[in-house]
PDB file of C-alpha atoms in Angstrom:
ATOM      1  CA  UNK R  17     -24.786  -7.747  22.591  1.00  0.00           C
ATOM      2  CA  UNK R  18     -21.162  -6.636  22.570  1.00  0.00           C
ATOM      3  CA  UNK R  19     -19.259  -7.181  19.332  1.00  0.00           C
ATOM      4  CA  UNK R  20     -15.742  -8.553  19.758  1.00  0.00           C
ATOM      5  CA  UNK R  21     -12.928  -7.598  17.389  1.00  0.00           C
ATOM      6  CA  UNK R  22      -9.826  -9.744  17.604  1.00  0.00           C
ATOM      7  CA  UNK R  23      -6.382  -8.172  17.342  1.00  0.00           C
ATOM      8  CA  UNK R  24      -3.241 -10.293  17.976  1.00  0.00           C
ATOM      9  CA  UNK R  25      -2.775 -10.711  21.756  1.00  0.00           C
ATOM     10  CA  UNK R  26      -5.527  -8.140  22.457  1.00  0.00           C
ATOM     11  CA  UNK R  27      -9.306  -8.450  22.406  1.00  0.00           C
ATOM     12  CA  UNK R  28     -11.406  -5.272  22.484  1.00  0.00           C
ATOM     13  CA  UNK R  29     -15.146  -4.855  22.822  1.00  0.00           C
ATOM     14  CA  UNK R  30     -16.891  -1.945  21.108  1.00  0.00           C
ATOM     15  CA  UNK R  31     -16.713   0.133  24.292  1.00  0.00           C
ATOM     16  CA  UNK R  32     -12.958  -0.329  24.719  1.00  0.00           C
ATOM     17  CA  UNK R  33     -11.762  -0.310  21.103  1.00  0.00           C
ATOM     18  CA  UNK R  34      -9.210   2.511  20.738  1.00  0.00           C
ATOM     19  CA  UNK R  35     -10.255   5.297  18.400  1.00  0.00           C
ATOM     20  CA  UNK R  36      -8.428   5.620  15.089  1.00  0.00           C
ATOM     21  CA  UNK R  37      -7.315   9.115  16.100  1.00  0.00           C
ATOM     22  CA  UNK R  38      -5.390   7.709  19.059  1.00  0.00           C
ATOM     23  CA  UNK R  39      -2.962   6.051  16.629  1.00  0.00           C
ATOM     24  CA  UNK R  40      -2.646   8.791  14.018  1.00  0.00           C
ATOM     25  CA  UNK R  41      -0.482  11.247  15.977  1.00  0.00           C
ATOM     26  CA  UNK R  42       1.932   8.459  16.934  1.00  0.00           C
ATOM     27  CA  UNK R  43       2.263   7.309  13.321  1.00  0.00           C
ATOM     28  CA  UNK R  44       2.808  10.871  12.079  1.00  0.00           C
ATOM     29  CA  UNK R  45       5.574  11.270  14.663  1.00  0.00           C
ATOM     30  CA  UNK R  46       7.495   8.239  13.381  1.00  0.00           C
ATOM     31  CA  UNK R  47      10.774   9.712  12.056  1.00  0.00           C
ATOM     32  CA  UNK R  48      11.065   7.227   9.185  1.00  0.00           C
ATOM     33  CA  UNK R  49       7.627   7.658   7.624  1.00  0.00           C
ATOM     34  CA  UNK R  50       7.961   9.743   4.461  1.00  0.00           C
ATOM     35  CA  UNK R  51       4.676   9.103   2.683  1.00  0.00           C
ATOM     36  CA  UNK R  52       1.131   8.667   4.015  1.00  0.00           C
ATOM     37  CA  UNK R  53      -1.619   8.896   1.424  1.00  0.00           C
ATOM     38  CA  UNK R  54      -5.231   8.533   2.586  1.00  0.00           C
ATOM     39  CA  UNK R  55      -8.256   8.718   0.300  1.00  0.00           C
ATOM     40  CA  UNK R  56     -10.348  11.649   1.531  1.00  0.00           C
ATOM     41  CA  UNK R  57     -12.087  14.658   0.015  1.00  0.00           C
ATOM     42  CA  UNK R  58      -9.537  16.977   1.637  1.00  0.00           C
ATOM     43  CA  UNK R  59      -6.503  15.057   0.343  1.00  0.00           C
ATOM     44  CA  UNK R  60      -7.522  14.459  -3.290  1.00  0.00           C
ATOM     45  CA  UNK R  61      -7.311  17.781  -5.100  1.00  0.00           C
ATOM     46  CA  UNK R  62      -7.349  19.065  -8.683  1.00  0.00           C
ATOM     47  CA  UNK R  63      -5.156  21.794 -10.135  1.00  0.00           C
ATOM     48  CA  UNK R  64      -6.730  24.395 -12.501  1.00  0.00           C
ATOM     49  CA  UNK R  65      -5.206  22.478 -15.435  1.00  0.00           C
ATOM     50  CA  UNK R  66      -7.045  19.308 -14.344  1.00  0.00           C
ATOM     51  CA  UNK R  67      -4.015  17.601 -12.761  1.00  0.00           C
ATOM     52  CA  UNK R  68      -4.991  15.266  -9.917  1.00  0.00           C
ATOM     53  CA  UNK R  69      -2.964  15.644  -6.698  1.00  0.00           C
ATOM     54  CA  UNK R  70      -3.067  13.179  -3.771  1.00  0.00           C
ATOM     55  CA  UNK R  71      -1.731  15.120  -0.795  1.00  0.00           C
ATOM     56  CA  UNK R  72       0.796  13.611   1.621  1.00  0.00           C
ATOM     57  CA  UNK R  73      -0.402  13.599   5.252  1.00  0.00           C
ATOM     58  CA  UNK R  74       3.205  13.804   6.467  1.00  0.00           C
ATOM     59  CA  UNK R  75       4.241  17.407   7.137  1.00  0.00           C
ATOM     60  CA  UNK R  76       6.295  18.792   4.245  1.00  0.00           C
ATOM     61  CA  UNK R  77       5.847  15.467   2.450  1.00  0.00           C
ATOM     62  CA  UNK R  78       5.631  15.521  -1.318  1.00  0.00           C
ATOM     63  CA  UNK R  79       2.326  14.537  -3.022  1.00  0.00           C
ATOM     64  CA  UNK R  80       1.379  12.042  -5.729  1.00  0.00           C
ATOM     65  CA  UNK R  81       0.232  13.417  -9.103  1.00  0.00           C
ATOM     66  CA  UNK R  82      -1.343  12.511 -12.412  1.00  0.00           C
ATOM     67  CA  UNK R  83      -1.547  15.217 -15.055  1.00  0.00           C
ATOM     68  CA  UNK R  84      -3.492  13.178 -17.611  1.00  0.00           C
ATOM     69  CA  UNK R  85      -7.217  13.241 -16.875  1.00  0.00           C
ATOM     70  CA  UNK R  86      -7.571   9.994 -18.831  1.00  0.00           C
ATOM     71  CA  UNK R  87      -5.190   8.234 -16.401  1.00  0.00           C
ATOM     72  CA  UNK R  88      -6.698   9.410 -13.113  1.00  0.00           C
ATOM     73  CA  UNK R  89      -8.454   7.113 -10.610  1.00  0.00           C
ATOM     74  CA  UNK R  90     -11.782   8.184  -9.092  1.00  0.00           C
ATOM     75  CA  UNK R  91     -12.419   9.138  -5.464  1.00  0.00           C
ATOM     76  CA  UNK R  92     -15.513   7.362  -4.102  1.00  0.00           C
ATOM     77  CA  UNK R  93     -16.905   8.118  -0.624  1.00  0.00           C
ATOM     78  CA  UNK R  94     -18.074   5.618   2.009  1.00  0.00           C
ATOM     79  CA  UNK R  95     -16.537   2.506   0.450  1.00  0.00           C
ATOM     80  CA  UNK R  96     -14.930   0.698   3.410  1.00  0.00           C
ATOM     81  CA  UNK R  97     -16.031   1.148   7.036  1.00  0.00           C
ATOM     82  CA  UNK R  98     -17.369   4.601   6.143  1.00  0.00           C
ATOM     83  CA  UNK R  99     -14.054   5.674   4.568  1.00  0.00           C
ATOM     84  CA  UNK R 100     -13.380   6.714   0.997  1.00  0.00           C
ATOM     85  CA  UNK R 101     -11.297   4.895  -1.593  1.00  0.00           C
ATOM     86  CA  UNK R 102      -9.627   5.620  -4.905  1.00  0.00           C
ATOM     87  CA  UNK R 103     -11.041   3.336  -7.600  1.00  0.00           C
ATOM     88  CA  UNK R 104      -9.020   2.067 -10.565  1.00  0.00           C
ATOM     89  CA  UNK R 105     -11.200   0.549 -13.330  1.00  0.00           C
ATOM     90  CA  UNK R 106      -8.432  -1.626 -14.788  1.00  0.00           C
ATOM     91  CA  UNK R 107      -9.019  -0.572 -18.391  1.00  0.00           C
ATOM     92  CA  UNK R 108      -7.992   3.042 -17.835  1.00  0.00           C
ATOM     93  CA  UNK R 109      -4.226   2.554 -17.316  1.00  0.00           C
ATOM     94  CA  UNK R 110      -4.531   4.933 -14.370  1.00  0.00           C
ATOM     95  CA  UNK R 111      -1.834   5.689 -11.835  1.00  0.00           C
ATOM     96  CA  UNK R 112      -0.469   8.292  -9.447  1.00  0.00           C
ATOM     97  CA  UNK R 113       3.249   9.090  -9.327  1.00  0.00           C
ATOM     98  CA  UNK R 114       4.897  10.226  -6.094  1.00  0.00           C
ATOM     99  CA  UNK R 115       6.984  13.369  -6.366  1.00  0.00           C
ATOM    100  CA  UNK R 116       9.333  11.994  -3.713  1.00  0.00           C
ATOM    101  CA  UNK R 117      12.401  10.335  -5.239  1.00  0.00           C
ATOM    102  CA  UNK R 118      13.286   7.218  -3.292  1.00  0.00           C
ATOM    103  CA  UNK R 119      16.805   6.767  -4.712  1.00  0.00           C
ATOM    104  CA  UNK R 120      17.479   3.645  -2.692  1.00  0.00           C
ATOM    105  CA  UNK R 121      21.171   3.354  -1.920  1.00  0.00           C
ATOM    106  CA  UNK R 122      23.483   1.173   0.132  1.00  0.00           C
ATOM    107  CA  UNK R 123      21.965  -0.410   3.256  1.00  0.00           C
ATOM    108  CA  UNK R 124      18.487   0.698   2.165  1.00  0.00           C
ATOM    109  CA  UNK R 125      15.545  -0.521   4.206  1.00  0.00           C
ATOM    110  CA  UNK R 126      12.008   0.352   3.179  1.00  0.00           C
ATOM    111  CA  UNK R 127       8.423  -0.684   3.798  1.00  0.00           C
ATOM    112  CA  UNK R 128       5.375  -0.023   1.654  1.00  0.00           C
ATOM    113  CA  UNK R 129       1.925  -0.623   3.140  1.00  0.00           C
ATOM    114  CA  UNK R 130      -1.202  -0.540   1.006  1.00  0.00           C
ATOM    115  CA  UNK R 131      -4.899  -1.042   1.827  1.00  0.00           C
ATOM    116  CA  UNK R 132      -6.660  -2.470  -1.216  1.00  0.00           C
ATOM    117  CA  UNK R 133      -9.415  -4.581  -2.731  1.00  0.00           C
ATOM    118  CA  UNK R 134      -9.192  -6.357  -6.081  1.00  0.00           C
ATOM    119  CA  UNK R 135     -12.308  -5.949  -8.209  1.00  0.00           C
ATOM    120  CA  UNK R 136     -14.649  -8.932  -8.404  1.00  0.00           C
ATOM    121  CA  UNK R 137     -14.482  -9.003 -12.186  1.00  0.00           C
ATOM    122  CA  UNK R 138     -11.150  -9.242 -13.969  1.00  0.00           C
ATOM    123  CA  UNK R 139     -10.351  -6.014 -15.759  1.00  0.00           C
ATOM    124  CA  UNK R 140      -8.439  -5.034 -18.862  1.00  0.00           C
ATOM    125  CA  UNK R 141      -5.203  -6.745 -17.789  1.00  0.00           C
ATOM    126  CA  UNK R 142      -4.800 -10.330 -16.646  1.00  0.00           C
ATOM    127  CA  UNK R 143      -2.306  -9.313 -13.955  1.00  0.00           C
ATOM    128  CA  UNK R 144      -3.333  -5.859 -12.689  1.00  0.00           C
ATOM    129  CA  UNK R 145      -0.820  -4.175 -10.399  1.00  0.00           C
ATOM    130  CA  UNK R 146      -1.719  -2.676  -7.067  1.00  0.00           C
ATOM    131  CA  UNK R 147       1.420  -0.577  -7.055  1.00  0.00           C
ATOM    132  CA  UNK R 148       5.070  -0.758  -8.082  1.00  0.00           C
ATOM    133  CA  UNK R 149       7.816   1.102  -6.296  1.00  0.00           C
ATOM    134  CA  UNK R 150      11.037   2.393  -7.831  1.00  0.00           C
ATOM    135  CA  UNK R 151      10.149   1.507 -11.396  1.00  0.00           C
ATOM    136  CA  UNK R 152      12.970   1.703 -13.949  1.00  0.00           C
ATOM    137  CA  UNK R 153      12.449   3.740 -17.115  1.00  0.00           C
ATOM    138  CA  UNK R 154      12.358   0.608 -19.247  1.00  0.00           C
ATOM    139  CA  UNK R 155       8.760  -0.165 -18.248  1.00  0.00           C
ATOM    140  CA  UNK R 156       9.978  -2.962 -15.941  1.00  0.00           C
ATOM    141  CA  UNK R 157       8.459  -3.472 -12.523  1.00  0.00           C
ATOM    142  CA  UNK R 158      10.591  -3.519  -9.371  1.00  0.00           C
ATOM    143  CA  UNK R 159       9.288  -4.457  -5.941  1.00  0.00           C
ATOM    144  CA  UNK R 160       5.811  -4.745  -7.422  1.00  0.00           C
ATOM    145  CA  UNK R 161       2.739  -5.864  -5.528  1.00  0.00           C
ATOM    146  CA  UNK R 162       0.026  -7.259  -7.784  1.00  0.00           C
ATOM    147  CA  UNK R 163      -3.057  -9.443  -7.858  1.00  0.00           C
ATOM    148  CA  UNK R 164      -3.118 -12.488 -10.127  1.00  0.00           C
ATOM    149  CA  UNK R 165      -6.711 -13.383 -10.998  1.00  0.00           C
ATOM    150  CA  UNK R 166      -5.834 -16.813 -12.395  1.00  0.00           C
ATOM    151  CA  UNK R 167      -4.768 -18.040  -8.940  1.00  0.00           C
ATOM    152  CA  UNK R 168      -6.513 -15.512  -6.654  1.00  0.00           C
ATOM    153  CA  UNK R 169      -3.169 -14.519  -5.200  1.00  0.00           C
ATOM    154  CA  UNK R 170      -1.690 -11.244  -4.071  1.00  0.00           C
ATOM    155  CA  UNK R 171       1.934 -11.551  -5.158  1.00  0.00           C
ATOM    156  CA  UNK R 172       5.199  -9.658  -4.760  1.00  0.00           C
ATOM    157  CA  UNK R 173       7.636  -9.532  -7.680  1.00  0.00           C
ATOM    158  CA  UNK R 174      11.303  -8.646  -7.221  1.00  0.00           C
ATOM    159  CA  UNK R 175      12.353  -7.730 -10.739  1.00  0.00           C
ATOM    160  CA  UNK R 176      10.288  -9.623 -13.310  1.00  0.00           C
ATOM    161  CA  UNK R 177       6.873 -11.294 -13.644  1.00  0.00           C
ATOM    162  CA  UNK R 178       8.420 -14.730 -13.143  1.00  0.00           C
ATOM    163  CA  UNK R 179      10.737 -13.804 -10.282  1.00  0.00           C
ATOM    164  CA  UNK R 180       8.457 -14.103  -7.305  1.00  0.00           C
ATOM    165  CA  UNK R 181       8.198 -16.599  -4.469  1.00  0.00           C
ATOM    166  CA  UNK R 182       4.484 -17.214  -4.687  1.00  0.00           C
ATOM    167  CA  UNK R 183       1.890 -15.189  -2.858  1.00  0.00           C
ATOM    168  CA  UNK R 184      -1.045 -15.280  -0.487  1.00  0.00           C
ATOM    169  CA  UNK R 185      -4.555 -16.371  -1.367  1.00  0.00           C
ATOM    170  CA  UNK R 186      -6.807 -13.325  -1.320  1.00  0.00           C
ATOM    171  CA  UNK R 187     -10.375 -13.403  -2.621  1.00  0.00           C
ATOM    172  CA  UNK R 188     -11.354 -10.771  -5.165  1.00  0.00           C
ATOM    173  CA  UNK R 189     -13.623  -8.284  -3.428  1.00  0.00           C
ATOM    174  CA  UNK R 190     -11.878  -8.805  -0.066  1.00  0.00           C
ATOM    175  CA  UNK R 191     -10.332  -5.795   1.687  1.00  0.00           C
ATOM    176  CA  UNK R 192      -6.800  -6.505   2.924  1.00  0.00           C
ATOM    177  CA  UNK R 193      -3.652  -4.595   3.714  1.00  0.00           C
ATOM    178  CA  UNK R 194      -0.291  -5.711   2.364  1.00  0.00           C
ATOM    179  CA  UNK R 195       3.047  -4.933   4.012  1.00  0.00           C
ATOM    180  CA  UNK R 196       5.998  -5.093   1.599  1.00  0.00           C
ATOM    181  CA  UNK R 197       9.457  -4.622   3.092  1.00  0.00           C
ATOM    182  CA  UNK R 198      12.946  -4.582   1.606  1.00  0.00           C
ATOM    183  CA  UNK R 199      16.355  -4.879   3.305  1.00  0.00           C
ATOM    184  CA  UNK R 200      19.185  -4.355   0.839  1.00  0.00           C
ATOM    185  CA  UNK R 201      21.866  -5.555   3.268  1.00  0.00           C
ATOM    186  CA  UNK R 202      20.216  -8.989   3.415  1.00  0.00           C
ATOM    187  CA  UNK R 203      18.780  -8.984  -0.141  1.00  0.00           C
ATOM    188  CA  UNK R 204      15.486  -9.690   1.600  1.00  0.00           C
ATOM    189  CA  UNK R 205      12.025  -8.882   0.209  1.00  0.00           C
ATOM    190  CA  UNK R 206       9.051  -9.726   2.424  1.00  0.00           C
ATOM    191  CA  UNK R 207       5.289  -9.645   1.927  1.00  0.00           C
ATOM    192  CA  UNK R 208       2.817  -9.896   4.805  1.00  0.00           C
ATOM    193  CA  UNK R 209      -0.967  -9.895   4.377  1.00  0.00           C
ATOM    194  CA  UNK R 210      -2.945  -8.250   7.204  1.00  0.00           C
ATOM    195  CA  UNK R 211       0.113  -8.419   9.447  1.00  0.00           C
ATOM    196  CA  UNK R 212      -0.299 -12.150   9.934  1.00  0.00           C
ATOM    197  CA  UNK R 213       2.895 -14.150  10.516  1.00  0.00           C
ATOM    198  CA  UNK R 214       1.263 -17.146   8.833  1.00  0.00           C
ATOM    199  CA  UNK R 215       0.827 -15.079   5.651  1.00  0.00           C
ATOM    200  CA  UNK R 216       4.385 -13.749   5.388  1.00  0.00           C
ATOM    201  CA  UNK R 217       6.511 -14.520   2.331  1.00  0.00           C
ATOM    202  CA  UNK R 218      10.250 -13.786   2.088  1.00  0.00           C
ATOM    203  CA  UNK R 219      12.314 -13.697  -1.116  1.00  0.00           C
ATOM    204  CA  UNK R 220      16.075 -13.656  -0.590  1.00  0.00           C
ATOM    205  CA  UNK R 221      17.093 -11.982  -3.812  1.00  0.00           C
ATOM    206  CA  UNK R 222      18.255  -8.442  -4.554  1.00  0.00           C
ATOM    207  CA  UNK R 223      15.946  -5.908  -6.141  1.00  0.00           C
ATOM    208  CA  UNK R 224      17.452  -4.045  -9.050  1.00  0.00           C
ATOM    209  CA  UNK R 225      16.801  -0.706 -10.671  1.00  0.00           C
ATOM    210  CA  UNK R 226      15.657   0.924  -7.443  1.00  0.00           C
ATOM    211  CA  UNK R 227      16.055   4.548  -8.424  1.00  0.00           C
ATOM    212  CA  UNK R 228      12.786   6.080  -9.555  1.00  0.00           C
ATOM    213  CA  UNK R 229       9.495   7.234  -8.077  1.00  0.00           C
ATOM    214  CA  UNK R 230       6.926   5.204  -6.214  1.00  0.00           C
ATOM    215  CA  UNK R 231       4.040   4.522  -8.585  1.00  0.00           C
ATOM    216  CA  UNK R 232       0.609   3.736  -7.185  1.00  0.00           C
ATOM    217  CA  UNK R 233      -1.906   1.881  -9.306  1.00  0.00           C
ATOM    218  CA  UNK R 234       0.156   0.530 -12.187  1.00  0.00           C
ATOM    219  CA  UNK R 235       3.331  -1.173 -13.302  1.00  0.00           C
ATOM    220  CA  UNK R 236       4.964   1.892 -14.834  1.00  0.00           C
ATOM    221  CA  UNK R 237       4.638   5.609 -15.419  1.00  0.00           C
ATOM    222  CA  UNK R 238       2.863   4.713 -18.669  1.00  0.00           C
ATOM    223  CA  UNK R 239       0.049   3.017 -16.735  1.00  0.00           C
ATOM    224  CA  UNK R 240       0.805  -0.496 -17.996  1.00  0.00           C
ATOM    225  CA  UNK R 241      -0.693  -3.295 -15.916  1.00  0.00           C
ATOM    226  CA  UNK R 242      -3.150  -0.916 -14.256  1.00  0.00           C
ATOM    227  CA  UNK R 243      -4.801  -1.946 -10.992  1.00  0.00           C
ATOM    228  CA  UNK R 244      -8.389  -3.155 -11.160  1.00  0.00           C
ATOM    229  CA  UNK R 245     -10.082  -2.336  -7.861  1.00  0.00           C
ATOM    230  CA  UNK R 246      -9.747  -0.012  -4.857  1.00  0.00           C
ATOM    231  CA  UNK R 247      -6.829   1.551  -2.994  1.00  0.00           C
ATOM    232  CA  UNK R 248      -7.770   3.352   0.231  1.00  0.00           C
ATOM    233  CA  UNK R 249      -4.409   4.082   1.831  1.00  0.00           C
ATOM    234  CA  UNK R 250      -0.662   3.895   1.175  1.00  0.00           C
ATOM    235  CA  UNK R 251       2.296   4.337   3.543  1.00  0.00           C
ATOM    236  CA  UNK R 252       5.998   4.553   2.692  1.00  0.00           C
ATOM    237  CA  UNK R 253       8.486   4.082   5.542  1.00  0.00           C
ATOM    238  CA  UNK R 254      12.281   4.090   5.310  1.00  0.00           C
ATOM    239  CA  UNK R 255      12.670   1.114   7.624  1.00  0.00           C
ATOM    240  CA  UNK R 256      12.071  -2.640   7.424  1.00  0.00           C
ATOM    241  CA  UNK R 257       9.006  -2.914   9.650  1.00  0.00           C
ATOM    242  CA  UNK R 258       8.980  -6.702   9.350  1.00  0.00           C
ATOM    243  CA  UNK R 259      12.372  -6.880  11.100  1.00  0.00           C
ATOM    244  CA  UNK R 260      12.154  -8.103  14.709  1.00  0.00           C
ATOM    245  CA  UNK R 261      13.596  -4.903  16.190  1.00  0.00           C
ATOM    246  CA  UNK R 262      10.738  -2.826  14.745  1.00  0.00           C
ATOM    247  CA  UNK R 263       7.880  -4.841  16.213  1.00  0.00           C
ATOM    248  CA  UNK R 264       6.501  -1.924  18.268  1.00  0.00           C
ATOM    249  CA  UNK R 265       6.107   0.350  15.251  1.00  0.00           C
ATOM    250  CA  UNK R 266       4.658  -2.494  13.210  1.00  0.00           C
ATOM    251  CA  UNK R 267       2.123  -3.246  15.954  1.00  0.00           C
ATOM    252  CA  UNK R 268       1.128   0.427  16.105  1.00  0.00           C
ATOM    253  CA  UNK R 269       0.397   0.551  12.376  1.00  0.00           C
ATOM    254  CA  UNK R 270      -1.377  -2.817  12.336  1.00  0.00           C
ATOM    255  CA  UNK R 271      -3.670  -1.800  15.202  1.00  0.00           C
ATOM    256  CA  UNK R 272      -4.440   1.475  13.420  1.00  0.00           C
ATOM    257  CA  UNK R 273      -5.418  -0.404  10.247  1.00  0.00           C
ATOM    258  CA  UNK R 274      -7.413  -3.031  12.163  1.00  0.00           C
ATOM    259  CA  UNK R 275      -9.322  -0.280  13.970  1.00  0.00           C
ATOM    260  CA  UNK R 276      -9.942   1.933  10.929  1.00  0.00           C
ATOM    261  CA  UNK R 277     -10.820  -0.620   8.260  1.00  0.00           C
ATOM    262  CA  UNK R 278     -12.118  -3.538  10.320  1.00  0.00           C
ATOM    263  CA  UNK R 279      -9.498  -5.850   8.775  1.00  0.00           C
ATOM    264  CA  UNK R 280      -8.322  -8.716  10.957  1.00  0.00           C
ATOM    265  CA  UNK R 281      -5.491 -11.244  10.447  1.00  0.00           C
TER     266      UNK R 281
END
């Protein structure tokens, strides 16, 4: 019996489902993609001094790093649809810091996409962070995506724990991908779960302190608010993919993620 996988406006059977590889070259060729981190044995490396390095799949792209062995996540094979994942235990204060400075300036437009799963059991922190981008030195989160166990919500904070517009219900243990976009000209922050229009949240407030590195897996470079669960893939694109004029690129990435991870809206 044929298995049907539903993608918005397109229905594929197993025999006609495009291969993941058919999307990868097109995504790599996107001029605005600066970071593409995928959990694989050939992308997670260790320096002689023990420093963990997550290689960037974009040519000449800078990697993510964590020098402290005590703050490193763990690569685990065959976690989701036969693909590997990086696992954060929640009580380890682990993170990876991107070498690439974002230095968001005037008219900045960015999108962060992350494939993740919150652990079934709440970890060390009550509000573990999936990632925070452009974190200020004062241990304050900016543009942070996090999972709140008390309400089973994946939420998007602008500049403080209380300054968010709600979130989307996501069950712990459920694999999803989150699309977080920012348009400085409109003071617009948007969060979309699995690329579904019905699960899109917009906050019309400016983000402040956008000057430092993208941090994956925690609230700050110190590992505070560490993520409790899995992160399989992260993209960083210097464009607001949730804007109407970028629908073709958004559709390309969504179809790639649907095909690779079996996640549907």
